[in-house]
Amino acid sequence: MATTATERKLLIGGEWIETGEWMDVQSPYDGATVGRVAKAGATDARRALDAAEAAMREPIPAHERAAILDRVAALLAERADEAARTISAEAGKPLKAARVEAARAVSTYTMAAVEARKLVGTAVPMDVSQAGVGKLALTLRTPIGIVGAISPFNFPLNLVAHKIAPALAAGCAVVLKPASQTPLSALFLAELETEAGLPPGWLNVLCGPASEIGDVLVEDDRVKLITFTGSSSVGWKLRERAPRKRVNLELGNATPVIVAADADLDDAAARLAANAFSFAGQSCISVQRIYVERGSYDPFIERFLSHVEALRVGDPGDEDTDVGPLIAQSERDRVLSWIEDAKSRGAQVLTGGVLDGELLRPTVIAEAPLDAKVSCEEIFGPVCTISPYDTLSEAIKLANGTRYGLQAGVFTSNVKSALRAAGELEFGGVMVNEAPTFRADQMPYGGVKDSGNTREGPAYAIREMTEERLVVLQL
Ligand code: NAP
């Protein structure tokens, strides 16, 4: 993969800082060093909080915050190719998917700018109770305070955007810790925010040991909200450790989809094949479990496998690649072991399950036991299961048979079935005749059960990042 190694310093208080120690960033595809970043520790994290605290003493008016966000959107659109190449190099994400992510981050900033302009409280009707007669009341939306943001490797640009853009829209300074495997996209975004005129201290970016920086964000009372996207195990522990802060969690899923016999099978097969294996299944809403009504099971499998086998596995830097590497060899080995576990318990591998060079081929598994890891835990790899069902009730029960609840899908031409599934699937979002992997950045996005406790999307995140202050006037 042709990439130029990038060197990036940390951003603290508007200055680009070296710490004397560096962390290498390596391509998950071929191990090449694609960059290095200055490594921060607890002392740098405290300095970043000092800078954020100082910044928030001089609030930026909403029109300026909105203008900065608009300028970042414009700069990002201009430099979308560079953004996509950075994502692809550090995350091993195929360029076509990386380009989609870069374009989505532009819209995340654009919508955050809209929200900055709309941030408003409400009027409270006072004379509806006797106590309120003679008074006027309204609420103001005030910034919650410093936001500690922690982001994962799999959308290293747009999921950072989903934290730092609404925070600025809300008037909050941020201390961001991006994933150690993918810090370059976050620092690229920080460079664009600086170029767009963000005053010092409003965004501080620290790369380094998760526990050390995480501990400072958890323990320092100046951090009022932690916004975390990543694995359930890390997320829920953070929340337990910070009971007096708002801790917003966007976590994993074991994404199900139901395909009824009355669905358009060609359309469903094409959409699901693309969305089970994009970025090698490393999306929190990658299609993982497909339940097909028995009468259509064989015809669906035939269509689905022909799409899956046509996917191109290879170098994420090639424009034609559909499926690249997993983020680390240890992850690839874990996924292979889950496939072996299912096979040893009677499951049948319909395609894949083997390496193509160093890369795991898209894998489809039938007859997996319900309690196998591939059936109920988050695979986070290029693997999906496929199983028949007889009634919609059974399909819904199977889909709900997981501790997760982020997004689910149903393909059917029957409106009643669609609405019933939407009502009974225990997930934050239900897609009808679309893959459950679908997300547009203005949507309220988030999960129930172990998948999280909040909704992202600038209009929803900005609510979380502000407090509602009541003002009562005696007339
Ligand atoms: P992860 O291992 O949980 O890491 C996420 C972030 O947490 C990284 O920045 C990581 O830093 C940091 N971290 C790890 N341990 C920490 C600690 N003790 N204290 C504070 N921070 C800590 O997750 P990942 O492997 O990057 O991402 C994959 C997971 O994210 C999957 O489960 C996926 O479903 C989920 N995800 C959810 C959504 C959503 O919107 N719901 C979106 C994308 C991904 P280091 O990198 O330095 O370890």
Short mmCIF file of C-alpha atoms and ligand atoms in Angstrom, two decimals:
data_model
loop_
_atom_site.label_atom_id
_atom_site.label_comp_id
_atom_site.label_asym_id
_atom_site.label_seq_id
_atom_site.Cartn_x
_atom_site.Cartn_y
_atom_site.Cartn_z
CA MET A 1 0.00 0.00 0.00
CA ALA A 2 1.53 3.33 -1.01
CA THR A 3 1.34 5.66 1.96
CA THR A 4 3.58 8.34 3.33
CA ALA A 5 4.34 8.04 7.03
CA THR A 6 2.76 10.92 8.93
CA GLU A 7 4.05 12.42 12.17
CA ARG A 8 1.56 14.14 14.44
CA LYS A 9 1.91 15.87 17.76
CA LEU A 10 -0.75 16.20 20.43
CA LEU A 11 -3.06 19.17 20.61
CA ILE A 12 -3.25 20.75 24.06
CA GLY A 13 -4.38 24.31 24.70
CA GLY A 14 -4.05 25.23 21.02
CA GLU A 15 -0.42 24.06 20.79
CA TRP A 16 0.98 21.05 19.01
CA ILE A 17 3.03 19.29 21.66
CA GLU A 18 5.81 16.68 21.63
CA THR A 19 6.13 14.57 24.73
CA GLY A 20 9.49 12.90 24.03
CA GLU A 21 7.77 9.54 23.46
CA TRP A 22 6.11 8.32 20.30
CA MET A 23 3.58 5.63 19.37
CA ASP A 24 3.85 3.98 15.96
CA VAL A 25 0.72 3.56 13.86
CA GLN A 26 0.84 0.45 11.70
CA SER A 27 -1.14 -0.71 8.72
CA PRO A 28 -3.35 -3.66 9.72
CA TYR A 29 -2.87 -4.92 6.15
CA ASP A 30 0.90 -5.23 5.79
CA GLY A 31 2.32 -3.97 9.10
CA ALA A 32 4.00 -0.97 7.43
CA THR A 33 4.45 2.06 9.66
CA VAL A 34 2.00 4.65 8.38
CA GLY A 35 2.69 7.26 11.03
CA ARG A 36 3.64 8.04 14.57
CA VAL A 37 2.02 10.19 17.20
CA ALA A 38 3.29 11.81 20.37
CA LYS A 39 2.37 9.69 23.37
CA ALA A 40 0.53 11.29 26.29
CA GLY A 41 0.15 10.23 29.90
CA ALA A 42 -1.81 11.32 32.95
CA THR A 43 0.10 14.60 33.34
CA ASP A 44 -0.74 15.62 29.77
CA ALA A 45 -4.37 14.68 30.39
CA ARG A 46 -4.50 17.02 33.39
CA ARG A 47 -2.90 19.81 31.34
CA ALA A 48 -5.52 19.25 28.67
CA LEU A 49 -8.25 19.61 31.29
CA ASP A 50 -6.65 22.84 32.55
CA ALA A 51 -6.71 24.14 28.97
CA ALA A 52 -10.34 23.10 28.48
CA GLU A 53 -11.33 24.74 31.76
CA ALA A 54 -9.60 27.99 30.77
CA ALA A 55 -11.25 27.92 27.34
CA MET A 56 -14.74 27.55 28.79
CA ARG A 57 -14.25 30.68 30.90
CA GLU A 58 -14.62 32.65 27.66
CA PRO A 59 -17.68 31.19 25.93
CA ILE A 60 -17.87 31.38 22.12
CA PRO A 61 -21.20 32.79 20.88
CA ALA A 62 -23.41 30.36 18.96
CA HIS A 63 -23.01 32.14 15.62
CA GLU A 64 -19.22 31.76 15.85
CA ARG A 65 -19.44 28.12 16.91
CA ALA A 66 -21.72 27.44 13.96
CA ALA A 67 -19.41 29.27 11.56
CA ILE A 68 -16.40 27.25 12.75
CA LEU A 69 -18.35 24.00 12.28
CA ASP A 70 -19.37 25.07 8.77
CA ARG A 71 -15.75 25.89 7.94
CA VAL A 72 -14.59 22.46 9.18
CA ALA A 73 -17.24 20.85 6.94
CA ALA A 74 -15.93 22.83 3.96
CA LEU A 75 -12.28 22.02 4.70
CA LEU A 76 -13.10 18.36 5.15
CA ALA A 77 -14.98 18.27 1.85
CA GLU A 78 -11.94 19.83 0.13
CA ARG A 79 -9.58 17.32 1.72
CA ALA A 80 -11.88 14.29 1.60
CA ASP A 81 -9.41 12.24 -0.42
CA GLU A 82 -6.66 12.79 2.17
CA ALA A 83 -9.12 11.95 4.97
CA ALA A 84 -10.16 8.71 3.23
CA ARG A 85 -6.56 7.67 2.62
CA THR A 86 -5.68 8.31 6.26
CA ILE A 87 -8.62 6.19 7.45
CA SER A 88 -7.73 3.43 5.02
CA ALA A 89 -4.04 3.41 5.93
CA GLU A 90 -4.44 3.29 9.71
CA ALA A 91 -7.64 1.20 10.01
CA GLY A 92 -7.17 -1.06 6.96
CA LYS A 93 -10.58 0.08 5.76
CA PRO A 94 -11.13 -0.39 1.99
CA LEU A 95 -10.86 2.96 0.25
CA LYS A 96 -14.43 2.90 -1.04
CA ALA A 97 -15.78 2.54 2.51
CA ALA A 98 -13.28 5.12 3.78
CA ARG A 99 -14.54 7.61 1.18
CA VAL A 100 -18.10 7.08 2.41
CA GLU A 101 -16.93 7.71 5.98
CA ALA A 102 -15.18 10.96 5.00
CA ALA A 103 -18.32 12.20 3.21
CA ARG A 104 -20.44 11.30 6.22
CA ALA A 105 -18.17 13.26 8.53
CA VAL A 106 -18.81 16.34 6.35
CA SER A 107 -22.53 15.92 6.93
CA THR A 108 -22.00 15.37 10.68
CA TYR A 109 -20.26 18.77 10.88
CA THR A 110 -22.87 20.42 8.69
CA MET A 111 -25.68 19.19 10.93
CA ALA A 112 -23.83 20.13 14.09
CA ALA A 113 -23.61 23.69 12.70
CA VAL A 114 -27.39 23.65 12.17
CA GLU A 115 -27.90 22.49 15.76
CA ALA A 116 -25.62 25.21 17.13
CA ARG A 117 -27.95 27.73 15.47
CA LYS A 118 -31.09 26.06 16.85
CA LEU A 119 -30.01 25.54 20.46
CA VAL A 120 -32.88 26.88 22.48
CA GLY A 121 -34.80 26.19 25.69
CA THR A 122 -38.57 26.17 26.11
CA ALA A 123 -41.25 28.34 27.64
CA VAL A 124 -42.91 26.85 30.73
CA PRO A 125 -46.65 27.52 31.07
CA MET A 126 -46.93 29.00 34.57
CA ASP A 127 -50.53 29.98 35.25
CA VAL A 128 -51.70 26.39 34.65
CA SER A 129 -51.22 25.90 38.38
CA GLN A 130 -52.27 28.32 41.03
CA ALA A 131 -48.69 28.51 42.35
CA GLY A 132 -47.47 29.80 39.02
CA VAL A 133 -49.91 32.66 38.57
CA GLY A 134 -48.09 35.96 38.10
CA LYS A 135 -44.84 34.33 37.00
CA LEU A 136 -43.12 33.77 33.66
CA ALA A 137 -40.70 30.84 33.23
CA LEU A 138 -38.38 29.56 30.59
CA THR A 139 -35.52 27.12 30.30
CA LEU A 140 -32.07 27.89 28.92
CA ARG A 141 -29.81 25.24 27.46
CA THR A 142 -26.39 25.72 29.01
CA PRO A 143 -23.24 23.73 28.17
CA ILE A 144 -22.82 20.79 30.55
CA GLY A 145 -19.10 21.49 31.01
CA ILE A 146 -15.96 19.72 29.84
CA VAL A 147 -16.63 16.65 27.71
CA GLY A 148 -14.26 13.66 27.88
CA ALA A 149 -14.55 11.75 24.60
CA ILE A 150 -13.24 8.24 23.93
CA SER A 151 -13.57 6.79 20.42
CA PRO A 152 -13.03 3.37 18.75
CA PHE A 153 -10.87 2.32 15.81
CA ASN A 154 -13.55 1.33 13.33
CA PHE A 155 -14.83 4.78 12.25
CA PRO A 156 -11.80 6.82 13.27
CA LEU A 157 -13.00 10.02 11.59
CA ASN A 158 -16.78 10.09 11.68
CA LEU A 159 -17.21 8.74 15.20
CA VAL A 160 -14.76 11.35 16.43
CA ALA A 161 -16.82 13.92 14.51
CA HIS A 162 -19.97 12.65 16.27
CA LYS A 163 -18.41 13.62 19.59
CA ILE A 164 -16.42 16.78 18.96
CA ALA A 165 -18.81 18.52 16.54
CA PRO A 166 -21.93 18.42 18.79
CA ALA A 167 -19.77 19.32 21.80
CA LEU A 168 -18.64 22.51 20.08
CA ALA A 169 -22.21 23.16 18.94
CA ALA A 170 -23.28 22.88 22.60
CA GLY A 171 -20.48 25.19 23.76
CA CYS A 172 -18.43 22.51 25.52
CA ALA A 173 -14.65 22.10 25.44
CA VAL A 174 -13.41 18.56 24.76
CA VAL A 175 -10.57 16.32 25.80
CA LEU A 176 -10.51 13.51 23.24
CA LYS A 177 -8.75 10.16 23.45
CA PRO A 178 -8.96 8.35 20.10
CA ALA A 179 -8.24 4.62 19.71
CA SER A 180 -4.51 3.87 19.87
CA GLN A 181 -4.64 1.94 16.58
CA THR A 182 -6.19 4.90 14.69
CA PRO A 183 -5.16 8.29 16.10
CA LEU A 184 -4.18 9.92 12.77
CA SER A 185 -7.71 10.62 11.52
CA ALA A 186 -8.62 12.28 14.84
CA LEU A 187 -5.52 14.48 14.76
CA PHE A 188 -6.25 15.35 11.13
CA LEU A 189 -9.71 16.52 12.21
CA ALA A 190 -8.15 18.50 15.05
CA GLU A 191 -5.88 20.20 12.50
CA LEU A 192 -8.93 21.17 10.43
CA GLU A 193 -10.74 22.55 13.50
CA THR A 194 -7.69 24.66 14.33
CA GLU A 195 -7.46 25.88 10.72
CA ALA A 196 -11.18 26.72 10.86
CA GLY A 197 -10.48 29.17 13.68
CA LEU A 198 -11.22 27.17 16.84
CA PRO A 199 -9.72 29.13 19.75
CA PRO A 200 -7.14 27.36 22.00
CA GLY A 201 -8.30 24.79 24.55
CA TRP A 202 -11.68 23.99 23.02
CA LEU A 203 -10.37 20.74 21.55
CA ASN A 204 -7.50 18.81 23.10
CA VAL A 205 -6.39 15.46 21.69
CA LEU A 206 -4.38 12.90 23.65
CA CYS A 207 -3.07 9.59 22.35
CA GLY A 208 -1.70 7.11 24.83
CA PRO A 209 -2.46 4.38 27.33
CA ALA A 210 -6.24 4.00 27.62
CA SER A 211 -6.36 3.25 31.30
CA GLU A 212 -4.05 6.14 32.27
CA ILE A 213 -5.92 8.79 30.27
CA GLY A 214 -9.29 7.15 30.99
CA ASP A 215 -8.55 7.27 34.75
CA VAL A 216 -7.99 11.03 34.60
CA LEU A 217 -11.23 11.56 32.68
CA VAL A 218 -13.11 9.39 35.20
CA GLU A 219 -11.56 10.84 38.34
CA ASP A 220 -11.36 14.57 37.55
CA ASP A 221 -14.52 16.37 38.69
CA ARG A 222 -14.15 18.99 35.96
CA VAL A 223 -15.22 16.40 33.36
CA LYS A 224 -19.01 16.50 33.46
CA LEU A 225 -19.78 14.10 30.65
CA ILE A 226 -17.90 11.12 29.21
CA THR A 227 -19.01 10.14 25.74
CA PHE A 228 -17.72 6.67 24.92
CA THR A 229 -18.02 4.55 21.79
CA GLY A 230 -16.44 1.11 21.93
CA SER A 231 -16.86 -2.31 23.46
CA SER A 232 -19.51 -3.09 26.06
CA SER A 233 -17.02 -4.44 28.58
CA VAL A 234 -15.02 -1.20 28.69
CA GLY A 235 -18.04 1.10 28.39
CA TRP A 236 -20.16 -0.23 31.25
CA LYS A 237 -17.13 -0.33 33.58
CA LEU A 238 -16.45 3.34 32.85
CA ARG A 239 -20.04 4.14 33.75
CA GLU A 240 -19.83 2.22 37.03
CA ARG A 241 -16.67 4.10 37.92
CA ALA A 242 -18.15 7.56 37.31
CA PRO A 243 -21.58 7.56 39.01
CA ARG A 244 -21.68 11.35 39.37
CA LYS A 245 -20.97 12.12 35.73
CA ARG A 246 -23.18 11.69 32.71
CA VAL A 247 -21.60 8.69 30.90
CA ASN A 248 -23.04 8.14 27.43
CA LEU A 249 -22.38 4.75 25.90
CA GLU A 250 -22.52 3.65 22.26
CA LEU A 251 -21.54 -0.03 22.31
CA GLY A 252 -21.68 -3.27 20.34
CA ASN A 253 -24.37 -5.44 18.77
CA ALA A 254 -24.97 -8.91 17.30
CA THR A 255 -27.05 -7.53 14.47
CA PRO A 256 -30.05 -9.61 13.33
CA VAL A 257 -32.20 -9.37 10.24
CA ILE A 258 -35.40 -11.21 9.35
CA VAL A 259 -36.15 -12.06 5.70
CA ALA A 260 -39.81 -13.02 5.21
CA ALA A 261 -40.93 -15.22 2.32
CA ASP A 262 -42.82 -12.27 0.81
CA ALA A 263 -39.67 -10.10 0.64
CA ASP A 264 -37.87 -9.13 -2.54
CA LEU A 265 -35.18 -11.80 -2.19
CA ASP A 266 -32.84 -10.37 -4.84
CA ASP A 267 -32.82 -6.97 -3.15
CA ALA A 268 -32.41 -8.44 0.34
CA ALA A 269 -29.57 -10.73 -0.73
CA ALA A 270 -27.66 -7.89 -2.42
CA ARG A 271 -28.04 -5.46 0.49
CA LEU A 272 -27.22 -8.00 3.16
CA ALA A 273 -24.13 -9.40 1.39
CA ALA A 274 -22.69 -5.89 1.08
CA ASN A 275 -23.45 -5.05 4.70
CA ALA A 276 -22.29 -8.25 6.39
CA PHE A 277 -18.74 -7.91 5.09
CA SER A 278 -18.03 -4.22 4.55
CA PHE A 279 -14.87 -3.32 6.50
CA ALA A 280 -14.54 -7.05 7.21
CA GLY A 281 -17.59 -6.93 9.48
CA GLN A 282 -15.98 -4.44 11.88
CA SER A 283 -18.98 -2.20 12.19
CA CYS A 284 -21.13 -2.22 15.31
CA ILE A 285 -24.15 -2.86 13.07
CA SER A 286 -22.61 -5.27 10.61
CA VAL A 287 -25.18 -7.89 9.55
CA GLN A 288 -24.42 -10.93 11.70
CA ARG A 289 -27.51 -13.14 12.03
CA ILE A 290 -29.90 -13.69 9.12
CA TYR A 291 -33.22 -15.46 9.76
CA VAL A 292 -35.04 -16.54 6.58
CA GLU A 293 -38.60 -17.86 6.40
CA ARG A 294 -38.30 -21.57 5.60
CA GLY A 295 -40.06 -21.46 2.22
CA SER A 296 -37.49 -19.00 0.89
CA TYR A 297 -34.45 -20.36 2.72
CA ASP A 298 -32.79 -22.23 -0.17
CA PRO A 299 -33.53 -19.61 -2.88
CA PHE A 300 -32.25 -16.86 -0.56
CA ILE A 301 -29.04 -18.76 0.22
CA GLU A 302 -28.37 -19.30 -3.47
CA ARG A 303 -28.71 -15.55 -4.20
CA PHE A 304 -26.86 -14.48 -1.07
CA LEU A 305 -23.84 -16.76 -1.67
CA SER A 306 -23.43 -15.58 -5.23
CA HIS A 307 -23.10 -11.97 -3.97
CA VAL A 308 -20.79 -12.97 -1.11
CA GLU A 309 -18.48 -14.97 -3.36
CA ALA A 310 -18.22 -12.02 -5.77
CA LEU A 311 -16.78 -9.73 -3.07
CA ARG A 312 -13.16 -8.80 -3.69
CA VAL A 313 -10.81 -9.54 -0.82
CA GLY A 314 -7.50 -7.70 -0.78
CA ASP A 315 -5.46 -4.56 -0.22
CA PRO A 316 -7.64 -1.85 1.38
CA GLY A 317 -5.68 0.74 -0.59
CA ASP A 318 -7.06 -0.65 -3.90
CA GLU A 319 -10.16 1.11 -5.16
CA ASP A 320 -11.83 -2.24 -6.06
CA THR A 321 -11.41 -3.98 -2.70
CA ASP A 322 -14.57 -4.82 -0.75
CA VAL A 323 -13.10 -6.76 2.17
CA GLY A 324 -9.72 -6.03 3.76
CA PRO A 325 -7.96 -7.12 6.94
CA LEU A 326 -9.15 -7.28 10.50
CA ILE A 327 -7.59 -4.64 12.73
CA ALA A 328 -5.07 -7.12 14.22
CA GLN A 329 -3.93 -10.70 13.68
CA SER A 330 -5.11 -11.54 17.18
CA GLU A 331 -8.63 -10.47 16.13
CA ARG A 332 -8.42 -12.61 12.99
CA ASP A 333 -7.36 -15.59 15.13
CA ARG A 334 -10.21 -14.96 17.57
CA VAL A 335 -12.76 -14.90 14.74
CA LEU A 336 -11.28 -18.12 13.27
CA SER A 337 -11.58 -19.78 16.68
CA TRP A 338 -15.28 -18.80 16.90
CA ILE A 339 -15.83 -20.36 13.45
CA GLU A 340 -14.05 -23.56 14.59
CA ASP A 341 -16.14 -23.61 17.79
CA ALA A 342 -19.37 -23.43 15.75
CA LYS A 343 -18.14 -26.15 13.35
CA SER A 344 -17.21 -28.46 16.20
CA ARG A 345 -20.80 -28.11 17.43
CA GLY A 346 -22.40 -29.11 14.14
CA ALA A 347 -22.52 -25.85 12.17
CA GLN A 348 -21.88 -25.92 8.46
CA VAL A 349 -19.63 -23.40 6.68
CA LEU A 350 -21.36 -22.54 3.38
CA THR A 351 -18.54 -20.36 2.09
CA GLY A 352 -15.31 -18.89 3.47
CA GLY A 353 -13.95 -19.95 6.84
CA VAL A 354 -10.47 -19.96 5.32
CA LEU A 355 -7.66 -17.49 4.78
CA ASP A 356 -6.91 -15.83 1.47
CA GLY A 357 -3.22 -15.02 2.04
CA GLU A 358 -3.40 -13.32 5.43
CA LEU A 359 -7.04 -12.24 5.07
CA LEU A 360 -10.12 -14.07 6.27
CA ARG A 361 -12.56 -14.74 3.44
CA PRO A 362 -16.22 -13.68 3.90
CA THR A 363 -17.77 -16.56 5.82
CA VAL A 364 -21.37 -17.75 5.94
CA ILE A 365 -22.36 -20.32 8.55
CA ALA A 366 -25.57 -22.39 8.64
CA GLU A 367 -26.99 -24.50 11.45
CA ALA A 368 -25.04 -22.77 14.19
CA PRO A 369 -26.31 -23.73 17.67
CA LEU A 370 -28.26 -20.91 19.33
CA ASP A 371 -25.78 -20.62 22.18
CA ALA A 372 -22.65 -20.67 19.99
CA LYS A 373 -20.65 -17.42 20.19
CA VAL A 374 -21.30 -16.74 16.49
CA SER A 375 -25.06 -16.81 17.25
CA CYS A 376 -25.28 -14.50 20.23
CA GLU A 377 -22.04 -12.59 20.85
CA GLU A 378 -20.67 -9.80 18.64
CA ILE A 379 -18.43 -11.40 16.00
CA PHE A 380 -16.87 -8.17 14.73
CA GLY A 381 -15.42 -10.01 11.74
CA PRO A 382 -16.43 -11.04 8.19
CA VAL A 383 -18.81 -13.75 9.36
CA CYS A 384 -22.57 -14.15 9.38
CA THR A 385 -24.95 -16.94 10.28
CA ILE A 386 -28.07 -17.92 8.42
CA SER A 387 -30.98 -19.92 9.85
CA PRO A 388 -34.53 -20.83 8.80
CA TYR A 389 -37.68 -19.93 10.76
CA ASP A 390 -41.36 -20.89 10.50
CA THR A 391 -43.32 -18.03 12.08
CA LEU A 392 -42.70 -14.32 12.56
CA SER A 393 -43.04 -14.81 16.32
CA GLU A 394 -40.21 -17.33 16.22
CA ALA A 395 -38.04 -15.02 14.09
CA ILE A 396 -38.55 -12.10 16.46
CA LYS A 397 -37.69 -14.29 19.44
CA LEU A 398 -34.52 -15.48 17.73
CA ALA A 399 -33.53 -11.92 16.80
CA ASN A 400 -34.08 -10.76 20.38
CA GLY A 401 -32.03 -13.68 21.75
CA THR A 402 -28.96 -11.59 22.52
CA ARG A 403 -27.83 -9.28 25.28
CA TYR A 404 -27.44 -6.55 22.65
CA GLY A 405 -29.98 -4.14 21.18
CA LEU A 406 -28.54 -1.58 18.74
CA GLN A 407 -30.18 -2.03 15.31
CA ALA A 408 -32.13 -4.82 13.62
CA GLY A 409 -33.78 -5.27 10.23
CA VAL A 410 -36.72 -6.90 8.54
CA PHE A 411 -37.34 -7.52 4.83
CA THR A 412 -41.01 -8.00 3.97
CA SER A 413 -43.63 -6.64 1.59
CA ASN A 414 -46.33 -6.95 4.27
CA VAL A 415 -46.86 -3.68 6.18
CA LYS A 416 -48.43 -5.48 9.14
CA SER A 417 -45.41 -7.77 9.53
CA ALA A 418 -43.07 -4.79 9.23
CA LEU A 419 -44.91 -2.81 11.90
CA ARG A 420 -45.18 -5.80 14.19
CA ALA A 421 -41.43 -6.44 13.92
CA ALA A 422 -40.71 -2.74 14.51
CA GLY A 423 -42.79 -2.90 17.67
CA GLU A 424 -41.41 -6.16 19.05
CA LEU A 425 -37.73 -6.11 18.14
CA GLU A 426 -35.88 -4.89 21.24
CA PHE A 427 -33.43 -2.59 19.49
CA GLY A 428 -32.72 1.14 19.29
CA GLY A 429 -33.50 1.15 15.57
CA VAL A 430 -35.34 -1.15 13.15
CA MET A 431 -34.74 -0.91 9.40
CA VAL A 432 -37.47 -2.14 7.05
CA ASN A 433 -36.38 -3.35 3.61
CA GLU A 434 -32.91 -1.98 4.29
CA ALA A 435 -29.91 -3.60 5.91
CA PRO A 436 -29.73 -2.96 9.66
CA THR A 437 -26.27 -1.52 8.95
CA PHE A 438 -27.86 1.60 7.51
CA ARG A 439 -27.07 4.87 9.25
CA ALA A 440 -27.42 8.45 8.14
CA ASP A 441 -25.78 10.88 10.51
CA GLN A 442 -28.85 12.93 11.43
CA MET A 443 -30.63 9.81 12.74
CA PRO A 444 -31.00 9.20 16.48
CA TYR A 445 -28.54 6.34 16.73
CA GLY A 446 -27.96 4.19 19.78
CA GLY A 447 -28.96 1.06 21.59
CA VAL A 448 -30.84 -0.56 24.43
CA LYS A 449 -29.83 -3.46 26.69
CA ASP A 450 -26.03 -3.98 26.62
CA SER A 451 -25.65 -1.82 23.50
CA GLY A 452 -25.75 1.48 25.34
CA ASN A 453 -27.80 4.18 26.99
CA THR A 454 -27.89 7.16 24.66
CA ARG A 455 -28.53 8.42 21.13
CA GLU A 456 -25.98 10.08 18.88
CA GLY A 457 -26.63 12.31 15.88
CA PRO A 458 -25.95 16.02 16.42
CA ALA A 459 -29.53 16.94 17.37
CA TYR A 460 -29.59 14.24 20.07
CA ALA A 461 -25.98 14.51 21.28
CA ILE A 462 -26.32 18.27 21.80
CA ARG A 463 -29.21 17.65 24.21
CA GLU A 464 -26.98 15.34 26.25
CA MET A 465 -24.18 17.88 26.22
CA THR A 466 -26.33 20.67 27.65
CA GLU A 467 -28.19 21.16 30.90
CA GLU A 468 -31.66 22.61 31.07
CA ARG A 469 -31.64 25.61 33.42
CA LEU A 470 -34.94 26.94 34.67
CA VAL A 471 -35.44 30.71 34.99
CA VAL A 472 -38.55 31.99 36.79
CA LEU A 473 -39.51 35.68 36.68
CA GLN A 474 -41.94 37.21 39.14
CA LEU A 475 -43.99 39.68 37.10
P1 NAP B 1 -12.57 -0.75 22.73
O1 NAP B 1 -11.45 -1.72 22.81
O2 NAP B 1 -13.59 -0.75 23.80
O3 NAP B 1 -11.87 0.69 22.62
C1 NAP B 1 -12.63 1.86 22.45
C2 NAP B 1 -11.88 3.02 23.06
O4 NAP B 1 -11.81 2.84 24.46
C3 NAP B 1 -10.44 3.14 22.58
O5 NAP B 1 -10.10 4.52 22.47
C4 NAP B 1 -9.66 2.50 23.71
O6 NAP B 1 -8.33 2.96 23.81
C5 NAP B 1 -10.48 2.99 24.90
N1 NAP B 1 -10.29 2.22 26.12
C6 NAP B 1 -9.96 0.91 26.26
N2 NAP B 1 -9.86 0.60 27.58
C7 NAP B 1 -10.14 1.74 28.27
C8 NAP B 1 -10.20 2.08 29.66
N3 NAP B 1 -9.97 1.17 30.60
N4 NAP B 1 -10.51 3.35 30.00
C9 NAP B 1 -10.76 4.27 29.06
N5 NAP B 1 -10.70 4.02 27.75
C10 NAP B 1 -10.42 2.77 27.34
O7 NAP B 1 -13.34 -0.89 21.34
P2 NAP B 1 -12.75 -0.98 19.86
O8 NAP B 1 -12.16 -2.34 19.68
O9 NAP B 1 -11.91 0.21 19.52
O10 NAP B 1 -14.09 -0.84 19.01
C11 NAP B 1 -14.91 -1.89 18.74
C12 NAP B 1 -16.17 -1.89 19.58
O11 NAP B 1 -16.83 -0.64 19.46
C13 NAP B 1 -17.17 -2.92 19.11
O12 NAP B 1 -17.76 -3.55 20.21
C14 NAP B 1 -18.19 -2.09 18.36
O13 NAP B 1 -19.46 -2.67 18.26
C15 NAP B 1 -18.21 -0.84 19.17
N6 NAP B 1 -18.73 0.29 18.39
C16 NAP B 1 -19.97 0.81 18.72
C17 NAP B 1 -20.49 1.85 17.95
C18 NAP B 1 -21.81 2.49 18.28
O14 NAP B 1 -22.05 3.61 17.82
N7 NAP B 1 -22.68 1.86 19.04
C19 NAP B 1 -19.76 2.35 16.88
C20 NAP B 1 -18.53 1.79 16.59
C21 NAP B 1 -18.02 0.76 17.35
P3 NAP B 1 -7.11 2.10 23.21
O15 NAP B 1 -7.34 2.03 21.76
O16 NAP B 1 -5.93 2.91 23.57
O17 NAP B 1 -7.17 0.76 23.86
#
